[in-house]
């Protein structure tokens, strides 16, 4: 069984390569790490659509349609939630997102630490995917749905679930595939096998362009799902 933290992977890919590997076939990626006697029984892909970005939402939904109809992966959807944050002279502004907001604040406020200030703002954070991924890992182990699990994430938040599974079902084996730049020190300690996904594996596992699928409104017709131009 394969478990994917889509949001964590997307952020890691963007940080290293931009968006050129977003058109990713996770099943094809995972199959590159299987042994000859392994059987892939399922892929659980946890993701969320960033609100307020109409074009970005359309691209993501097009991608999810390609995964669902062409690959056979049904995304497990969760939400972004509004969170309130505060910027102060002690809160490093290099972490602000998007970068244009960081540049604006640097221009307005001057050099870091030179002025005393406190600014509150609203932003969005992805919630629940890691929790539900952790629950799925344990639930599937309890139902004996897998002997080996492949985790594609760099998020340590699922480490307690892996530790519980290994304690309750010591015969289970875990492989963690870290996306580029992913560290996950705790996951690295408790998973028997750990690897970093290389660019060659990402390149091999890209979906075709376009992906041809049947029109959900008219199953006798085919439609083309084109890779977004900024994902190339």
PDB file of C-alpha atoms in Angstrom:
ATOM      1  CA  UNK A   1       0.000   0.000   0.000  1.00  0.00           C
ATOM      2  CA  UNK A   2       1.229   3.488  -0.872  1.00  0.00           C
ATOM      3  CA  UNK A   3       0.391   6.594   1.197  1.00  0.00           C
ATOM      4  CA  UNK A   4       1.046  10.055  -0.235  1.00  0.00           C
ATOM      5  CA  UNK A   5       0.982  13.445   1.456  1.00  0.00           C
ATOM      6  CA  UNK A   6       0.220  15.420  -1.695  1.00  0.00           C
ATOM      7  CA  UNK A   7       0.629  18.859  -0.156  1.00  0.00           C
ATOM      8  CA  UNK A   8       4.003  18.016   1.387  1.00  0.00           C
ATOM      9  CA  UNK A   9       5.263  16.528  -1.872  1.00  0.00           C
ATOM     10  CA  UNK A  10       4.072  19.493  -3.960  1.00  0.00           C
ATOM     11  CA  UNK A  11       5.829  21.997  -1.725  1.00  0.00           C
ATOM     12  CA  UNK A  12       9.048  19.979  -1.841  1.00  0.00           C
ATOM     13  CA  UNK A  13       8.952  19.595  -5.618  1.00  0.00           C
ATOM     14  CA  UNK A  14       8.288  23.290  -6.128  1.00  0.00           C
ATOM     15  CA  UNK A  15      11.167  24.243  -3.855  1.00  0.00           C
ATOM     16  CA  UNK A  16      13.622  22.074  -5.810  1.00  0.00           C
ATOM     17  CA  UNK A  17      12.335  21.983  -9.389  1.00  0.00           C
ATOM     18  CA  UNK A  18       9.518  24.484  -9.714  1.00  0.00           C
ATOM     19  CA  UNK A  19       6.309  22.940 -11.072  1.00  0.00           C
ATOM     20  CA  UNK A  20       7.749  20.868 -13.915  1.00  0.00           C
ATOM     21  CA  UNK A  21       7.176  17.537 -12.120  1.00  0.00           C
ATOM     22  CA  UNK A  22       3.668  18.269 -10.840  1.00  0.00           C
ATOM     23  CA  UNK A  23       2.104  16.107 -13.620  1.00  0.00           C
ATOM     24  CA  UNK A  24       3.118  13.075 -11.574  1.00  0.00           C
ATOM     25  CA  UNK A  25       1.813   9.516 -11.827  1.00  0.00           C
ATOM     26  CA  UNK A  26       2.247   8.346  -8.244  1.00  0.00           C
ATOM     27  CA  UNK A  27       1.507   4.734  -9.122  1.00  0.00           C
ATOM     28  CA  UNK A  28       4.302   4.700 -11.707  1.00  0.00           C
ATOM     29  CA  UNK A  29       6.613   6.387  -9.196  1.00  0.00           C
ATOM     30  CA  UNK A  30       5.921   3.816  -6.469  1.00  0.00           C
ATOM     31  CA  UNK A  31       6.304   0.882  -8.863  1.00  0.00           C
ATOM     32  CA  UNK A  32       9.924   1.852  -9.436  1.00  0.00           C
ATOM     33  CA  UNK A  33      10.662   0.958  -5.820  1.00  0.00           C
ATOM     34  CA  UNK A  34       8.871  -2.405  -5.706  1.00  0.00           C
ATOM     35  CA  UNK A  35      10.711  -5.718  -5.597  1.00  0.00           C
ATOM     36  CA  UNK A  36       9.946  -8.405  -8.165  1.00  0.00           C
ATOM     37  CA  UNK A  37       7.741 -10.331  -5.751  1.00  0.00           C
ATOM     38  CA  UNK A  38       5.866  -7.252  -4.464  1.00  0.00           C
ATOM     39  CA  UNK A  39       2.261  -6.504  -5.445  1.00  0.00           C
ATOM     40  CA  UNK A  40       0.869  -2.979  -5.326  1.00  0.00           C
ATOM     41  CA  UNK A  41      -2.538  -3.322  -3.652  1.00  0.00           C
ATOM     42  CA  UNK A  42      -3.531   0.330  -3.542  1.00  0.00           C
ATOM     43  CA  UNK A  43      -2.557   3.996  -3.498  1.00  0.00           C
ATOM     44  CA  UNK A  44      -3.972   6.504  -1.026  1.00  0.00           C
ATOM     45  CA  UNK A  45      -3.366  10.093  -2.132  1.00  0.00           C
ATOM     46  CA  UNK A  46      -4.217  12.792   0.437  1.00  0.00           C
ATOM     47  CA  UNK A  47      -4.522  16.314  -0.912  1.00  0.00           C
ATOM     48  CA  UNK A  48      -6.307  19.658  -0.665  1.00  0.00           C
ATOM     49  CA  UNK A  49      -7.108  22.489  -3.087  1.00  0.00           C
ATOM     50  CA  UNK A  50      -5.794  25.923  -2.142  1.00  0.00           C
ATOM     51  CA  UNK A  51      -8.764  28.344  -1.887  1.00  0.00           C
ATOM     52  CA  UNK A  52      -8.970  31.681  -3.620  1.00  0.00           C
ATOM     53  CA  UNK A  53      -6.775  30.728  -6.589  1.00  0.00           C
ATOM     54  CA  UNK A  54      -9.280  29.976  -9.361  1.00  0.00           C
ATOM     55  CA  UNK A  55      -6.690  29.068 -12.004  1.00  0.00           C
ATOM     56  CA  UNK A  56      -4.656  26.967  -9.568  1.00  0.00           C
ATOM     57  CA  UNK A  57      -7.796  25.166  -8.428  1.00  0.00           C
ATOM     58  CA  UNK A  58      -8.769  24.335 -12.028  1.00  0.00           C
ATOM     59  CA  UNK A  59      -5.292  22.919 -12.735  1.00  0.00           C
ATOM     60  CA  UNK A  60      -5.326  20.810  -9.593  1.00  0.00           C
ATOM     61  CA  UNK A  61      -8.791  19.437 -10.306  1.00  0.00           C
ATOM     62  CA  UNK A  62      -7.724  18.612 -13.875  1.00  0.00           C
ATOM     63  CA  UNK A  63      -4.751  16.728 -12.449  1.00  0.00           C
ATOM     64  CA  UNK A  64      -6.947  14.865  -9.968  1.00  0.00           C
ATOM     65  CA  UNK A  65      -9.289  13.887 -12.799  1.00  0.00           C
ATOM     66  CA  UNK A  66      -6.289  12.479 -14.686  1.00  0.00           C
ATOM     67  CA  UNK A  67      -5.201  10.490 -11.625  1.00  0.00           C
ATOM     68  CA  UNK A  68      -8.716   9.174 -11.054  1.00  0.00           C
ATOM     69  CA  UNK A  69      -9.707   8.201 -14.603  1.00  0.00           C
ATOM     70  CA  UNK A  70      -6.329   7.332 -16.135  1.00  0.00           C
ATOM     71  CA  UNK A  71      -4.355   5.901 -13.202  1.00  0.00           C
ATOM     72  CA  UNK A  72      -7.188   4.715 -10.959  1.00  0.00           C
ATOM     73  CA  UNK A  73      -6.190   6.769  -7.909  1.00  0.00           C
ATOM     74  CA  UNK A  74      -9.100   8.450  -6.116  1.00  0.00           C
ATOM     75  CA  UNK A  75      -7.782  11.472  -4.177  1.00  0.00           C
ATOM     76  CA  UNK A  76      -8.783  11.770  -0.527  1.00  0.00           C
ATOM     77  CA  UNK A  77      -9.696  15.429  -0.133  1.00  0.00           C
ATOM     78  CA  UNK A  78      -9.226  17.719   2.853  1.00  0.00           C
ATOM     79  CA  UNK A  79      -9.368  21.464   3.339  1.00  0.00           C
ATOM     80  CA  UNK A  80      -7.332  24.560   3.924  1.00  0.00           C
ATOM     81  CA  UNK A  81      -8.396  26.572   6.944  1.00  0.00           C
ATOM     82  CA  UNK A  82      -7.948  30.252   7.751  1.00  0.00           C
ATOM     83  CA  UNK A  83      -5.297  30.875  10.395  1.00  0.00           C
ATOM     84  CA  UNK A  84      -4.221  34.132  12.021  1.00  0.00           C
ATOM     85  CA  UNK A  85      -0.524  34.942  12.230  1.00  0.00           C
ATOM     86  CA  UNK A  86       1.515  37.782  13.644  1.00  0.00           C
ATOM     87  CA  UNK A  87       4.662  39.389  12.257  1.00  0.00           C
ATOM     88  CA  UNK A  88       6.973  41.037  14.769  1.00  0.00           C
ATOM     89  CA  UNK A  89      10.588  42.169  14.765  1.00  0.00           C
ATOM     90  CA  UNK A  90      11.433  38.785  16.315  1.00  0.00           C
ATOM     91  CA  UNK A  91       9.495  36.787  13.734  1.00  0.00           C
ATOM     92  CA  UNK A  92      11.789  36.273  10.701  1.00  0.00           C
ATOM     93  CA  UNK A  93      10.104  37.571   7.602  1.00  0.00           C
ATOM     94  CA  UNK A  94      11.986  35.244   5.258  1.00  0.00           C
ATOM     95  CA  UNK A  95       9.360  32.620   6.071  1.00  0.00           C
ATOM     96  CA  UNK A  96       6.500  34.708   4.730  1.00  0.00           C
ATOM     97  CA  UNK A  97       4.538  33.422   1.780  1.00  0.00           C
ATOM     98  CA  UNK A  98       4.072  34.566  -0.924  1.00  0.00           C
ATOM     99  CA  UNK A  99       7.511  36.145  -1.536  1.00  0.00           C
ATOM    100  CA  UNK A 100       5.877  39.315  -2.916  1.00  0.00           C
ATOM    101  CA  UNK A 101       4.338  39.894   0.529  1.00  0.00           C
ATOM    102  CA  UNK A 102       7.743  39.423   2.144  1.00  0.00           C
ATOM    103  CA  UNK A 103       9.274  42.005  -0.206  1.00  0.00           C
ATOM    104  CA  UNK A 104       6.480  44.470   0.551  1.00  0.00           C
ATOM    105  CA  UNK A 105       6.979  44.071   4.285  1.00  0.00           C
ATOM    106  CA  UNK A 106      10.739  44.488   4.005  1.00  0.00           C
ATOM    107  CA  UNK A 107      10.280  47.720   2.073  1.00  0.00           C
ATOM    108  CA  UNK A 108       7.662  49.047   4.481  1.00  0.00           C
ATOM    109  CA  UNK A 109       9.271  48.010   7.754  1.00  0.00           C
ATOM    110  CA  UNK A 110      12.944  48.423   6.974  1.00  0.00           C
ATOM    111  CA  UNK A 111      15.806  46.093   8.011  1.00  0.00           C
ATOM    112  CA  UNK A 112      14.933  43.159  10.252  1.00  0.00           C
ATOM    113  CA  UNK A 113      15.033  44.045  13.949  1.00  0.00           C
ATOM    114  CA  UNK A 114      15.464  47.782  13.446  1.00  0.00           C
ATOM    115  CA  UNK A 115      11.884  48.710  14.261  1.00  0.00           C
ATOM    116  CA  UNK A 116       9.385  47.440  16.811  1.00  0.00           C
ATOM    117  CA  UNK A 117       6.125  46.373  15.253  1.00  0.00           C
ATOM    118  CA  UNK A 118       3.324  43.833  15.373  1.00  0.00           C
ATOM    119  CA  UNK A 119       1.168  43.073  12.363  1.00  0.00           C
ATOM    120  CA  UNK A 120      -1.577  40.477  12.255  1.00  0.00           C
ATOM    121  CA  UNK A 121      -2.712  38.875   9.023  1.00  0.00           C
ATOM    122  CA  UNK A 122      -4.803  35.984   7.756  1.00  0.00           C
ATOM    123  CA  UNK A 123      -3.565  33.131   5.623  1.00  0.00           C
ATOM    124  CA  UNK A 124      -4.468  29.527   4.800  1.00  0.00           C
ATOM    125  CA  UNK A 125      -2.938  26.329   6.121  1.00  0.00           C
ATOM    126  CA  UNK A 126      -3.665  22.794   4.994  1.00  0.00           C
ATOM    127  CA  UNK A 127      -5.271  20.809   7.785  1.00  0.00           C
ATOM    128  CA  UNK A 128      -6.071  17.174   8.582  1.00  0.00           C
ATOM    129  CA  UNK A 129      -4.273  15.418   5.707  1.00  0.00           C
ATOM    130  CA  UNK A 130      -1.427  14.217   7.906  1.00  0.00           C
ATOM    131  CA  UNK A 131      -3.827  13.154  10.661  1.00  0.00           C
ATOM    132  CA  UNK A 132      -6.046  11.199   8.301  1.00  0.00           C
ATOM    133  CA  UNK A 133      -3.060   9.692   6.539  1.00  0.00           C
ATOM    134  CA  UNK A 134      -1.786   8.490   9.916  1.00  0.00           C
ATOM    135  CA  UNK A 135      -5.185   7.004  10.771  1.00  0.00           C
ATOM    136  CA  UNK A 136      -5.349   5.235   7.406  1.00  0.00           C
ATOM    137  CA  UNK A 137      -1.896   3.720   7.924  1.00  0.00           C
ATOM    138  CA  UNK A 138      -2.917   2.225  11.256  1.00  0.00           C
ATOM    139  CA  UNK A 139      -6.433   1.209  10.183  1.00  0.00           C
ATOM    140  CA  UNK A 140      -5.157  -0.599   7.098  1.00  0.00           C
ATOM    141  CA  UNK A 141      -2.526  -2.395   9.160  1.00  0.00           C
ATOM    142  CA  UNK A 142      -5.171  -3.533  11.659  1.00  0.00           C
ATOM    143  CA  UNK A 143      -7.268  -4.880   8.763  1.00  0.00           C
ATOM    144  CA  UNK A 144      -4.179  -6.573   7.304  1.00  0.00           C
ATOM    145  CA  UNK A 145      -4.506  -4.715   4.012  1.00  0.00           C
ATOM    146  CA  UNK A 146      -0.752  -4.586   3.496  1.00  0.00           C
ATOM    147  CA  UNK A 147       2.478  -6.320   4.429  1.00  0.00           C
ATOM    148  CA  UNK A 148       4.647  -3.434   3.266  1.00  0.00           C
ATOM    149  CA  UNK A 149       3.795   0.253   3.156  1.00  0.00           C
ATOM    150  CA  UNK A 150       5.436   2.964   1.076  1.00  0.00           C
ATOM    151  CA  UNK A 151       5.162   6.457   2.556  1.00  0.00           C
ATOM    152  CA  UNK A 152       5.792   9.388   0.210  1.00  0.00           C
ATOM    153  CA  UNK A 153       6.247  12.363   2.512  1.00  0.00           C
ATOM    154  CA  UNK A 154       8.783  14.314   4.499  1.00  0.00           C
ATOM    155  CA  UNK A 155       6.369  15.103   7.328  1.00  0.00           C
ATOM    156  CA  UNK A 156       7.272  13.693  10.742  1.00  0.00           C
ATOM    157  CA  UNK A 157       3.677  14.102  11.956  1.00  0.00           C
ATOM    158  CA  UNK A 158       2.822  10.586  10.761  1.00  0.00           C
ATOM    159  CA  UNK A 159       5.756   9.040  12.642  1.00  0.00           C
ATOM    160  CA  UNK A 160       3.699   8.175  15.783  1.00  0.00           C
ATOM    161  CA  UNK A 161       1.282   6.122  13.648  1.00  0.00           C
ATOM    162  CA  UNK A 162       4.168   4.221  12.056  1.00  0.00           C
ATOM    163  CA  UNK A 163       5.647   3.587  15.485  1.00  0.00           C
ATOM    164  CA  UNK A 164       2.310   2.239  16.748  1.00  0.00           C
ATOM    165  CA  UNK A 165       1.962  -0.079  13.763  1.00  0.00           C
ATOM    166  CA  UNK A 166       5.472  -1.405  14.206  1.00  0.00           C
ATOM    167  CA  UNK A 167       4.751  -2.035  17.875  1.00  0.00           C
ATOM    168  CA  UNK A 168       1.376  -3.726  17.359  1.00  0.00           C
ATOM    169  CA  UNK A 169       2.189  -5.475  14.068  1.00  0.00           C
ATOM    170  CA  UNK A 170       5.959  -6.046  14.055  1.00  0.00           C
ATOM    171  CA  UNK A 171       5.809  -8.017  10.803  1.00  0.00           C
ATOM    172  CA  UNK A 172       4.860  -4.880   8.844  1.00  0.00           C
ATOM    173  CA  UNK A 173       7.588  -3.203   6.795  1.00  0.00           C
ATOM    174  CA  UNK A 174       7.821   0.503   6.005  1.00  0.00           C
ATOM    175  CA  UNK A 175       9.653   2.314   3.242  1.00  0.00           C
ATOM    176  CA  UNK A 176       9.703   6.107   3.312  1.00  0.00           C
ATOM    177  CA  UNK A 177      10.399   7.965   0.089  1.00  0.00           C
ATOM    178  CA  UNK A 178      11.430  11.502   0.893  1.00  0.00           C
ATOM    179  CA  UNK A 179      10.608  14.150  -1.698  1.00  0.00           C
ATOM    180  CA  UNK A 180      13.508  16.435  -2.661  1.00  0.00           C
ATOM    181  CA  UNK A 181      14.647  18.405   0.357  1.00  0.00           C
ATOM    182  CA  UNK A 182      12.586  16.274   2.759  1.00  0.00           C
ATOM    183  CA  UNK A 183      14.336  15.379   5.985  1.00  0.00           C
ATOM    184  CA  UNK A 184      11.903  13.664   8.314  1.00  0.00           C
ATOM    185  CA  UNK A 185      14.522  12.602  10.838  1.00  0.00           C
ATOM    186  CA  UNK A 186      12.002  10.744  13.004  1.00  0.00           C
ATOM    187  CA  UNK A 187      10.574   8.854  10.028  1.00  0.00           C
ATOM    188  CA  UNK A 188      14.094   7.986   8.963  1.00  0.00           C
ATOM    189  CA  UNK A 189      14.706   6.356  12.332  1.00  0.00           C
ATOM    190  CA  UNK A 190      11.573   4.220  12.530  1.00  0.00           C
ATOM    191  CA  UNK A 191      11.153   3.113   8.876  1.00  0.00           C
ATOM    192  CA  UNK A 192      13.203   0.089   7.858  1.00  0.00           C
ATOM    193  CA  UNK A 193      13.899   1.435   4.364  1.00  0.00           C
ATOM    194  CA  UNK A 194      14.448   5.082   3.453  1.00  0.00           C
ATOM    195  CA  UNK A 195      15.304   6.721   0.149  1.00  0.00           C
ATOM    196  CA  UNK A 196      15.230  10.166  -1.414  1.00  0.00           C
ATOM    197  CA  UNK A 197      13.254  10.412  -4.641  1.00  0.00           C
ATOM    198  CA  UNK A 198      15.636  11.289  -7.446  1.00  0.00           C
ATOM    199  CA  UNK A 199      14.897  13.494 -10.443  1.00  0.00           C
ATOM    200  CA  UNK A 200      15.246  10.546 -12.806  1.00  0.00           C
ATOM    201  CA  UNK A 201      12.405   8.712 -11.024  1.00  0.00           C
ATOM    202  CA  UNK A 202      10.208  11.808 -11.233  1.00  0.00           C
ATOM    203  CA  UNK A 203      10.949  12.226 -14.932  1.00  0.00           C
ATOM    204  CA  UNK A 204      10.062   8.599 -15.697  1.00  0.00           C
ATOM    205  CA  UNK A 205       6.788   8.813 -13.737  1.00  0.00           C
ATOM    206  CA  UNK A 206       5.198  11.768 -15.544  1.00  0.00           C
ATOM    207  CA  UNK A 207       1.720  11.323 -16.993  1.00  0.00           C
ATOM    208  CA  UNK A 208       1.335  11.513 -20.783  1.00  0.00           C
ATOM    209  CA  UNK A 209       0.372  14.835 -22.285  1.00  0.00           C
ATOM    210  CA  UNK A 210      -2.466  14.942 -22.963  1.00  0.00           C
ATOM    211  CA  UNK A 211      -4.210  12.348 -20.832  1.00  0.00           C
ATOM    212  CA  UNK A 212      -7.189  10.975 -22.733  1.00  0.00           C
ATOM    213  CA  UNK A 213     -10.198  10.066 -20.592  1.00  0.00           C
ATOM    214  CA  UNK A 214     -13.889   9.478 -21.166  1.00  0.00           C
ATOM    215  CA  UNK A 215     -16.145  12.490 -20.743  1.00  0.00           C
ATOM    216  CA  UNK A 216     -18.048  12.010 -17.445  1.00  0.00           C
ATOM    217  CA  UNK A 217     -21.063  13.756 -19.011  1.00  0.00           C
ATOM    218  CA  UNK A 218     -20.975  11.648 -22.175  1.00  0.00           C
ATOM    219  CA  UNK A 219     -19.139   8.318 -21.783  1.00  0.00           C
ATOM    220  CA  UNK A 220     -19.185   7.730 -25.548  1.00  0.00           C
ATOM    221  CA  UNK A 221     -16.854  10.706 -26.035  1.00  0.00           C
ATOM    222  CA  UNK A 222     -13.220  11.221 -25.086  1.00  0.00           C
ATOM    223  CA  UNK A 223     -11.693  14.422 -23.738  1.00  0.00           C
ATOM    224  CA  UNK A 224      -8.077  15.567 -23.507  1.00  0.00           C
ATOM    225  CA  UNK A 225      -6.668  16.660 -20.155  1.00  0.00           C
ATOM    226  CA  UNK A 226      -3.719  18.848 -21.048  1.00  0.00           C
ATOM    227  CA  UNK A 227      -0.781  19.398 -18.773  1.00  0.00           C
ATOM    228  CA  UNK A 228      -0.829  23.026 -17.571  1.00  0.00           C
ATOM    229  CA  UNK A 229       1.716  25.113 -19.458  1.00  0.00           C
ATOM    230  CA  UNK A 230       3.432  26.267 -16.260  1.00  0.00           C
ATOM    231  CA  UNK A 231       3.852  22.613 -15.184  1.00  0.00           C
ATOM    232  CA  UNK A 232       6.244  21.931 -18.065  1.00  0.00           C
TER     233      UNK A 232
END
